[in-house]
Short mmCIF file of C-alpha atoms in Angstrom, two decimals:
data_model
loop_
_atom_site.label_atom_id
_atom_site.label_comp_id
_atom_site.label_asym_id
_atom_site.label_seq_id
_atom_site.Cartn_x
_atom_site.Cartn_y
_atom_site.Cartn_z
CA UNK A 1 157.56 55.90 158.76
CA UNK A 2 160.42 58.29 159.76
CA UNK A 3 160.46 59.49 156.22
CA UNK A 4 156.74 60.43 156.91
CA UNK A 5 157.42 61.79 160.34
CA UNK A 6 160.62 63.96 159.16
CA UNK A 7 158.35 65.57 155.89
CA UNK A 8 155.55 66.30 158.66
CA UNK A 9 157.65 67.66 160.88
CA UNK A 10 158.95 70.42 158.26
CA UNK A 11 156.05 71.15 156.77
CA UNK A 12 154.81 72.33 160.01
CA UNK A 13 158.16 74.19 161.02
CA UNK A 14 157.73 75.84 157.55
CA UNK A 15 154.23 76.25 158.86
CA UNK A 16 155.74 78.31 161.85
CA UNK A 17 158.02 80.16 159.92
CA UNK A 18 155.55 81.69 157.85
CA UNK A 19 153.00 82.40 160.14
CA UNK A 20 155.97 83.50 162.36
CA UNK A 21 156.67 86.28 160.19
CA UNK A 22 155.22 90.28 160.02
CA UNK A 23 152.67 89.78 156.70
CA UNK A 24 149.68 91.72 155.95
CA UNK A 25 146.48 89.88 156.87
CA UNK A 26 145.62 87.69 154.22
CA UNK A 27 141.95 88.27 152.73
CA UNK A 28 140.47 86.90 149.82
CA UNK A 29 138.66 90.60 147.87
CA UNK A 30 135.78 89.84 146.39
CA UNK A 31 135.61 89.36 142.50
CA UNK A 32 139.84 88.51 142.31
CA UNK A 33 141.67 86.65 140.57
CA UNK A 34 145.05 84.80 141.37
CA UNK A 35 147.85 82.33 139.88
CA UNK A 36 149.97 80.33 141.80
CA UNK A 37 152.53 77.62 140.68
CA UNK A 38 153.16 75.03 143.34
CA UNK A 39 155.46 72.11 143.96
CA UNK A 40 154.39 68.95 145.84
CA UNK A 41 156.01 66.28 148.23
CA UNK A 42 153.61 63.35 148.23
CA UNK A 43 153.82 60.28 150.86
CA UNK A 44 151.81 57.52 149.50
CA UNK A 45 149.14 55.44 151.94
CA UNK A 46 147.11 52.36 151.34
CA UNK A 47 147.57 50.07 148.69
CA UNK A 48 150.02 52.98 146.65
CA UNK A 49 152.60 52.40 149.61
CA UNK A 50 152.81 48.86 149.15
CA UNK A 51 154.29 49.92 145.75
CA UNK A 52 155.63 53.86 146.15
CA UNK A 53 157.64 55.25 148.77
CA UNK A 54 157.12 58.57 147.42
CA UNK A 55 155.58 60.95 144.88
CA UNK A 56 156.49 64.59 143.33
CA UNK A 57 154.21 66.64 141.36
CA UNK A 58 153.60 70.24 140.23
CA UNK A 59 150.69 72.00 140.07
CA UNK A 60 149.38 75.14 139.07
CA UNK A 61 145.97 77.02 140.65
CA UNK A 62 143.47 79.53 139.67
CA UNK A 63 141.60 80.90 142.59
CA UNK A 64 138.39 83.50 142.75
CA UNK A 65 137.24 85.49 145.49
CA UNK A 66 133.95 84.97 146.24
CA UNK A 67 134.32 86.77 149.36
CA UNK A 68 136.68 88.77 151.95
CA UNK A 69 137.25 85.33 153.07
CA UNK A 70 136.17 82.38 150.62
CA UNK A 71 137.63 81.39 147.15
CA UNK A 72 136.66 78.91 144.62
CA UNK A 73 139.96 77.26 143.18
CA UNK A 74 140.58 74.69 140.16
CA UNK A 75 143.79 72.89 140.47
CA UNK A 76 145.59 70.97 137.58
CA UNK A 77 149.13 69.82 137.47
CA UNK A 78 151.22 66.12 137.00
CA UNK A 79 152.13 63.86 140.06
CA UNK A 80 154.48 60.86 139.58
CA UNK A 81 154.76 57.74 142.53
CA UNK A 82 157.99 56.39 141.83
CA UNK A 83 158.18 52.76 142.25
CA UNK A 84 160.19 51.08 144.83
CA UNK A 85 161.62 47.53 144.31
CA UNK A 86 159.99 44.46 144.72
CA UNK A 87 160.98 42.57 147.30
CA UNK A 88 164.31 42.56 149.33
CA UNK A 89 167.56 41.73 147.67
CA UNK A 90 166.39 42.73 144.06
CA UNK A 91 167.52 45.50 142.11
CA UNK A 92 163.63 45.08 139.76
CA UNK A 93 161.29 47.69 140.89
CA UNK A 94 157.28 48.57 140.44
CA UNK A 95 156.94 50.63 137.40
CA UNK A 96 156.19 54.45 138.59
CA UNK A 97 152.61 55.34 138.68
CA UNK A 98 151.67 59.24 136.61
CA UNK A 99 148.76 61.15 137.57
CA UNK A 100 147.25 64.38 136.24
CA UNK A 101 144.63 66.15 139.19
CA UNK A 102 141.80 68.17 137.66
CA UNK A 103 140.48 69.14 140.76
CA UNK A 104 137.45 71.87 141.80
CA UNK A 105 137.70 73.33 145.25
CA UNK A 106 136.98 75.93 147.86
CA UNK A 107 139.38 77.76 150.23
CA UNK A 108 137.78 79.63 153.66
CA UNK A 109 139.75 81.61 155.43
CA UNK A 110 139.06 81.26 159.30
CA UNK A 111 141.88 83.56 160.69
CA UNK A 112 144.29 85.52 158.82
CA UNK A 113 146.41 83.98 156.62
CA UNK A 114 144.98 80.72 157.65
CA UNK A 115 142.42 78.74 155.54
CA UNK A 116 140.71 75.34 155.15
CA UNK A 117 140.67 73.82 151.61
CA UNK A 118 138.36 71.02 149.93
CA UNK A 119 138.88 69.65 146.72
CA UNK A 120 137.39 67.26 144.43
CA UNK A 121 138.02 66.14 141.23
CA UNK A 122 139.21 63.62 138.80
CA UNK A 123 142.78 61.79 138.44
CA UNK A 124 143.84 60.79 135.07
CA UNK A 125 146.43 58.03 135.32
CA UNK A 126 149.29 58.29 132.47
CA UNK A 127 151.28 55.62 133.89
CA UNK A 128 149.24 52.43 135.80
CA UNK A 129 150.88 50.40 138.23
CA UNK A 130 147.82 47.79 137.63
CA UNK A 131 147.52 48.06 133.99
CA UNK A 132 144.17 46.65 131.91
CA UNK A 133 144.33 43.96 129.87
CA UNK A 134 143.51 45.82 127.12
CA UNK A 135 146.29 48.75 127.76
CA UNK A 136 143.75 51.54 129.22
CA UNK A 137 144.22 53.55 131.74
CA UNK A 138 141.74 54.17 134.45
CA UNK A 139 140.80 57.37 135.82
CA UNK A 140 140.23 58.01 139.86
CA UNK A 141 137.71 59.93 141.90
CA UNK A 142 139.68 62.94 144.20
CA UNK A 143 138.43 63.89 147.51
CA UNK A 144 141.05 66.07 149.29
CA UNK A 145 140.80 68.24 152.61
CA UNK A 146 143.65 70.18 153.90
CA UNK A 147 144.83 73.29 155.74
CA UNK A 148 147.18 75.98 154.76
CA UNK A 149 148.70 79.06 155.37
CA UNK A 150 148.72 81.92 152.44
CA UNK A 151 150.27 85.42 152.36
CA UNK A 152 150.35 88.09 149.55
CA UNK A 153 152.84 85.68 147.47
CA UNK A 154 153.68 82.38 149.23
CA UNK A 155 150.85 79.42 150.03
CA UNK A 156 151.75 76.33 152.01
CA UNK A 157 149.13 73.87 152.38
CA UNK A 158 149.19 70.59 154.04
CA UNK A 159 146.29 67.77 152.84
CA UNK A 160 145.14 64.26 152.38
CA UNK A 161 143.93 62.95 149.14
CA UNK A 162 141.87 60.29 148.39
CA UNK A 163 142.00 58.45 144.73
CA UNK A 164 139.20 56.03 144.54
CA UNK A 165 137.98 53.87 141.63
CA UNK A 166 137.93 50.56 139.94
CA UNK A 167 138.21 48.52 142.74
CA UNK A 168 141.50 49.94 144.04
CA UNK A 169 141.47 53.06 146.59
CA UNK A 170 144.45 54.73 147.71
CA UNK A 171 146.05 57.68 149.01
CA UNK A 172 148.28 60.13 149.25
CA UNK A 173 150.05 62.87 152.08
CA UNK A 174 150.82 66.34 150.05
CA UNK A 175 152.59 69.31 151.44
CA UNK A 176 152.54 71.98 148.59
CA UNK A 177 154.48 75.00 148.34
CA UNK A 178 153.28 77.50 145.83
CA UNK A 179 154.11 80.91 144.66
CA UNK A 180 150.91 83.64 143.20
CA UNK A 181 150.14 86.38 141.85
CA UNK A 182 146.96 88.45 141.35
CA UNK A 183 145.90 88.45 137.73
#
């Protein structure tokens, strides 16, 4: 929990830093297109932190104007849950857990620089903590809201993500931190 508290904690002092600063209003023009390559810290909830303490992943964006202040996005990238160890006293641990997002989304802009973002999508599991019987993998509905702050180059967003199939729902905390570009 103090883990959780500490990575909260930054991402809004980053938060405050950015918003802190003297940027241009950030509007979404109508009809553009932009790139952005982001890293992610991910704190696993539900039944993932039972067996994950934490997660990294990269992503990467594409995002179109719609309007001055709405975008569609489509987010792909690779998340891995490393596992922690079973049990006190024992050096064995949970095998990690891979996941690659293909998620659809919208960002709306309600002040400058600030936006709400909702996501949904599919998660592809390359590694299973729960594997099949028969060796597949399974795949995981996304539902993710979050907020964010862009400028001209730098986006930090803050959401929850739900993964939900097969019997087994779980979560996840992400702060990303992205850099973009207009194509």
């Amino acid at each position: 929990m103090k883990t959780m508290t500490k990575i909260i904690a930054g991402a809004f002092t980053a938060l405050a830093i950015f918003i802190g600063t003297n940027v241009k209003a950030q509007t979404v023009p109508k009809d553009a297109l932009r790139f952005g390559i982001g890293v992610e810290g991910l704190l696993p909830t539900g039944n993932l932190h039972d067996i994950s303490n934490v997660g990294i992943g990269g992503t990467a964006r594409l995002q179109y104007g719609i309007a001055d202040n709405l975008a569609l996005t489509l987010t792909s990238g690779y998340y891995n849950f490393f596992g922690k160890k079973i049990g006190d006293g024992t050096d064995v641990k949970y095998p990690s857990l891979g996941m690659v997002p293909v998620k659809a989304g919208i960002k709306a802009f309600f002040t400058n620089n600030l936006y709400f973002g909702a996501e949904v999508g599919a998660g592809f599991e390359t590694k299973d903590f729960y594997a099949n019987a028969d060796g597949s993998k399974n795949t995981k509905l996304i539902l993710a809201p979050g907020l964010g702050y862009a400028s001209k180059s730098w986006d930090v967003g803050v959401r929850y993500e739900n993964y939900s199939g097969q019997s087994n729902n779980y979560g996840t905390v992400g702060l990303r931190i992205a850099y973009g570009f207009g194509l």
